[in-house]
Amino acid sequence: MTTTAPESLDADGLLTDNAQLIAGDWVPAKTGEAIDVLNPATQEVLLRVPRSSAADIDAAVRAADDAYGSWRDTSPATRGELLYRWAELCRQHEQDIDTLESMEVGRPHWGPSPIPKILTFTAGLADKITGQTLPSAQPDVLGMTIREPYGVCGSIIPWNAPGPLMVNDVAPALAAGNTIVVKPAEDAPLTCLLLAKLATRAGIPPGVLNVVTGYGGEAGAALPAHPTVRRMSFTGSPETGSKVMEACAKNLIPLHVELGGKSPQIVLRDADLDRAVPTIARAITVNTGQVCAAGSRVIVEEGMRGKLVDALSEAFGKVTVGPWYEKVQMGPLISAKQEQRVLGYLDIGRAEGAEVVVGGNKLSGEKYDRGFFVAPTIFDGVKPEMRIAQEEIFGPVLSVLGYSDEDEAVAIANGTKYGLNACVWTKDVNRAVRLARHVQAGQVSINTFGSAGVIGAPFGGYKHSGFGRTMSAESINEYTQVKSVIINGAD
Ligand code: NAD
């Protein structure tokens, strides 16, 4: 590890070089090949992880299959208890988890980790999975449904928030009695390995949770194609999601997908700008805009557009940018590839005729030169058909679009292929309710952005943002299948 690593991670044996978790053992890839994981702020190598292939995925799936019967038959209360213990260990190591995730993603501290809360919430659901009793035309015949696990599940996750995204899949899968193989992203796999280590220390039995690292086209592609995998979850880009769906279709297994977004923030004339502006700025600069739910479009009533853009420019100008370990609000983009993507969209926006009001450039200078830093950027004068209004940039770039009446605001908000998050800023409750109903998104917030502390708010997409819901009681049902049981009690 480099000097930037938290010493406790080494001292406590929480991370091992070039090792992944299969059947309770920490092992390299069968080929021995490894991938360097870089600190995006400095390009230093943090640690190596195995470069796995289909053979390693096969070993992990077999381990998960071997562990399945006994995990399925473990009392739901005990499964919940183990998840609580895992949550508790994550709470004890919250600082380590936060620092490691910051190091590999490049994100400054963003508040208390959601991981213990997700685990605690889901642990409490483990012994509340129920079916129904059914009416019967025959008095002596009893009908019921029971919810059963699928068996071995697969989970593929991206790099932008690896810890929360991993537990969003693993916790409900395990609570419902499934076993699982997780394939983290090659750019940021370390937090998942640390969480897996804590899971084993919590007593989650060998094989129940396996984490296999590697590239998408090698390890990733092998997971949904494996004949023993019974259900998949995928979080990532729509392009890869479509490939994973194809593999699931060939394998005839269900999946849920959490994909990209182009989330609108609709600002009505009566909005409280003092409240709205800091939230709008944070919704696109947190994690350097590399958030599926990032509020990347502001749709504002024309009459107040100038005032809002001025206030947002001032807020963006104050966003401090630097390496994660300095007390800053925004870090670098994760990789050179991601930087090229964002800079490319800055060129596209200019070429389309949008006006850069603030930012619009790569940052240079001593503290920026080793990382992938771009300035938080606002484009004004954006038209709904422009690419910067339609496509997911996945960077700190906000597009401002004007509207003249509510119908137009809704049409613009709904006028992309995505439908993940949305928010509406207004003091008028009637308009708030109307817009919440008419905007096509899996989550709509009024006078805030995101779930704002609501526990168990289902999260997931409409349209090309995906299907299926995480972070909620709904997610448990996603990891179960329904069986009808009919008992003829007649003599
Ligand atoms: P990505 O699709 O490139 O990669 C995601 C994962 O898929 C990685 O683990 C990768 O290794 C794997 N992968 C790549 N090719 C594969 C293949 N052929 N078969 C199987 N797996 C493969 O996405 P990314 O660049 O890591 O993440 C950014 C995207 O994720 C954005 O579009 C963002 O909106 C989305 N995202 C969505 C959510 C959500 O909850 N909706 C959350 C976070 C990120």
Coordinates of C-alpha atoms in Angstrom, one line a residue, residues 233-421:
S233 CA -28.5 -7.9 -10.9
F234 CA -26.6 -5.3 -12.9
T235 CA -25.7 -1.7 -12.1
G236 CA -23.8 0.2 -14.7
S237 CA -24.2 1.8 -18.1
P238 CA -27.1 1.1 -20.4
E239 CA -24.8 -0.3 -23.1
T240 CA -23.3 -3.0 -20.8
G241 CA -26.7 -3.5 -19.2
S242 CA -28.1 -4.5 -22.6
K243 CA -25.2 -7.1 -23.0
V244 CA -25.9 -8.5 -19.6
M245 CA -29.6 -8.8 -20.4
E246 CA -28.7 -10.6 -23.6
A247 CA -26.7 -13.1 -21.7
C248 CA -29.5 -13.5 -19.2
A249 CA -32.0 -14.1 -22.0
K250 CA -29.8 -16.8 -23.4
N251 CA -29.5 -18.3 -20.0
L252 CA -33.3 -17.8 -19.3
I253 CA -32.8 -16.1 -16.0
P254 CA -34.3 -13.0 -14.6
L255 CA -32.4 -9.8 -13.7
H256 CA -32.9 -6.3 -12.5
V257 CA -30.9 -3.5 -14.0
E258 CA -30.0 -0.1 -12.5
L259 CA -28.7 2.1 -15.3
G260 CA -27.9 5.7 -16.2
G261 CA -29.8 8.9 -15.8
K262 CA -30.3 12.5 -17.0
S263 CA -32.2 13.6 -13.9
P264 CA -34.2 16.9 -14.1
Q265 CA -34.4 19.5 -11.4
I266 CA -37.5 21.6 -12.2
V267 CA -37.5 25.0 -10.7
L268 CA -40.9 26.9 -10.6
R269 CA -41.3 30.6 -10.3
D270 CA -42.2 30.5 -6.6
A271 CA -39.2 28.3 -5.6
D272 CA -37.2 29.2 -2.6
L273 CA -33.8 29.8 -4.3
D274 CA -31.9 30.1 -1.1
R275 CA -32.8 26.5 -0.4
A276 CA -32.7 25.3 -4.0
V277 CA -29.4 26.6 -5.2
P278 CA -27.0 24.8 -2.8
T279 CA -28.9 21.5 -3.3
I280 CA -28.9 21.8 -7.1
A281 CA -25.2 22.6 -7.1
R282 CA -24.5 19.6 -4.8
A283 CA -26.7 17.2 -6.9
I284 CA -24.3 17.6 -9.8
T285 CA -21.0 18.1 -8.2
V286 CA -21.1 15.4 -5.4
N287 CA -18.8 12.5 -6.5
T288 CA -17.7 14.8 -9.3
G289 CA -21.1 14.2 -11.0
Q290 CA -20.3 10.5 -11.3
V291 CA -23.7 9.5 -9.8
C292 CA -26.4 7.7 -11.8
A293 CA -29.0 10.0 -10.1
A294 CA -27.0 13.2 -10.6
G295 CA -29.3 16.2 -11.2
S296 CA -27.7 17.0 -14.5
R297 CA -30.5 19.2 -16.0
V298 CA -32.1 22.3 -14.5
I299 CA -35.4 23.1 -16.1
V300 CA -36.4 26.6 -15.0
E301 CA -39.3 29.0 -15.8
E302 CA -37.9 31.5 -18.3
G303 CA -38.7 34.6 -16.1
M304 CA -36.3 33.5 -13.4
R305 CA -33.7 31.9 -15.5
G306 CA -31.1 34.7 -15.3
K307 CA -31.5 35.0 -11.5
L308 CA -31.1 31.2 -11.0
V309 CA -28.1 31.0 -13.4
D310 CA -26.4 33.9 -11.5
A311 CA -26.9 32.2 -8.2
L312 CA -25.8 28.8 -9.4
S313 CA -22.7 30.3 -11.0
E314 CA -21.8 31.8 -7.7
A315 CA -22.3 28.5 -5.9
F316 CA -20.3 26.6 -8.5
G317 CA -17.5 29.1 -8.3
K318 CA -17.2 28.3 -4.6
V319 CA -17.0 24.5 -5.0
T320 CA -13.5 23.6 -3.7
V321 CA -11.8 21.0 -5.9
G322 CA -8.7 18.9 -5.1
P323 CA -7.4 15.5 -4.0
W324 CA -9.8 13.6 -1.8
Y325 CA -7.5 13.9 1.3
E326 CA -7.6 17.7 1.3
K327 CA -10.8 19.2 2.7
V328 CA -12.5 19.8 -0.6
Q329 CA -16.0 19.3 -1.9
M330 CA -15.1 17.8 -5.3
G331 CA -12.4 15.4 -6.3
P332 CA -11.1 14.2 -9.7
L333 CA -12.9 12.0 -12.2
I334 CA -11.9 8.4 -11.8
S335 CA -9.8 7.7 -14.9
A336 CA -8.3 9.1 -18.1
K337 CA -11.1 7.5 -20.0
Q338 CA -13.8 9.3 -17.9
E339 CA -11.9 12.6 -18.3
Q340 CA -11.9 12.2 -22.1
R341 CA -15.6 11.5 -22.0
V342 CA -16.4 14.6 -19.9
L343 CA -14.0 16.9 -21.9
G344 CA -15.6 15.6 -25.1
Y345 CA -19.0 16.6 -23.9
L346 CA -17.7 20.1 -23.0
D347 CA -16.6 20.4 -26.7
I348 CA -19.9 19.0 -27.9
G349 CA -21.9 21.5 -25.8
R350 CA -19.9 24.5 -27.2
A351 CA -20.2 23.2 -30.7
E352 CA -24.0 22.8 -30.2
G353 CA -24.2 26.5 -29.3
A354 CA -24.7 26.3 -25.5
E355 CA -23.0 28.9 -23.4
V356 CA -20.4 28.0 -20.8
V357 CA -21.3 30.2 -17.8
V358 CA -18.8 28.8 -15.4
G359 CA -16.1 26.1 -15.7
G360 CA -15.8 24.3 -19.0
N361 CA -12.2 23.3 -18.7
K362 CA -9.6 20.8 -17.3
L363 CA -7.9 22.1 -14.2
S364 CA -4.2 22.5 -14.2
G365 CA -1.6 23.4 -11.5
E366 CA 0.5 21.4 -9.1
K367 CA -2.3 19.8 -7.1
Y368 CA -4.3 18.8 -10.3
D369 CA -1.6 17.6 -12.7
R370 CA -1.4 14.0 -11.5
G371 CA -5.2 13.5 -11.5
F372 CA -8.2 13.9 -13.8
F373 CA -9.6 17.2 -12.6
V374 CA -12.3 19.2 -14.5
A375 CA -14.0 22.4 -13.3
P376 CA -17.7 22.2 -12.2
T377 CA -19.4 23.5 -15.3
I378 CA -22.7 25.2 -16.2
F379 CA -24.1 25.3 -19.7
D380 CA -26.9 27.9 -20.2
G381 CA -29.1 28.3 -23.3
V382 CA -29.4 24.5 -23.7
K383 CA -32.1 23.2 -26.0
P384 CA -33.9 19.9 -25.3
E385 CA -32.6 18.3 -28.4
M386 CA -28.9 19.0 -27.8
R387 CA -26.7 16.0 -26.8
I388 CA -25.7 17.7 -23.6
A389 CA -29.4 17.7 -22.7
Q390 CA -30.0 14.1 -23.8
E391 CA -26.9 12.0 -22.9
E392 CA -25.5 11.0 -19.6
I393 CA -22.1 12.9 -19.2
F394 CA -21.3 11.4 -15.8
G395 CA -19.3 14.4 -14.8
P396 CA -19.9 17.8 -13.0
V397 CA -21.7 19.4 -15.9
L398 CA -25.1 21.0 -15.5
S399 CA -27.3 21.9 -18.5
V400 CA -29.8 24.7 -17.9
L401 CA -33.0 24.7 -20.0
G402 CA -35.9 27.2 -20.0
Y403 CA -39.6 26.6 -20.2
S404 CA -42.7 28.8 -20.5
D405 CA -45.5 26.7 -19.0
E406 CA -45.9 23.6 -16.9
D407 CA -46.7 21.3 -19.8
E408 CA -43.5 22.3 -21.5
A409 CA -41.5 21.7 -18.3
V410 CA -43.0 18.2 -18.0
A411 CA -42.3 17.5 -21.7
I412 CA -38.7 18.6 -21.4
A413 CA -38.3 16.6 -18.1
N414 CA -39.7 13.5 -19.8
G415 CA -38.0 14.1 -23.1
T416 CA -34.9 11.8 -22.7
K417 CA -34.6 8.1 -22.7
Y418 CA -33.9 8.1 -19.0
G419 CA -36.1 8.2 -15.9
L420 CA -34.2 7.7 -12.7
N421 CA -34.6 10.7 -10.4

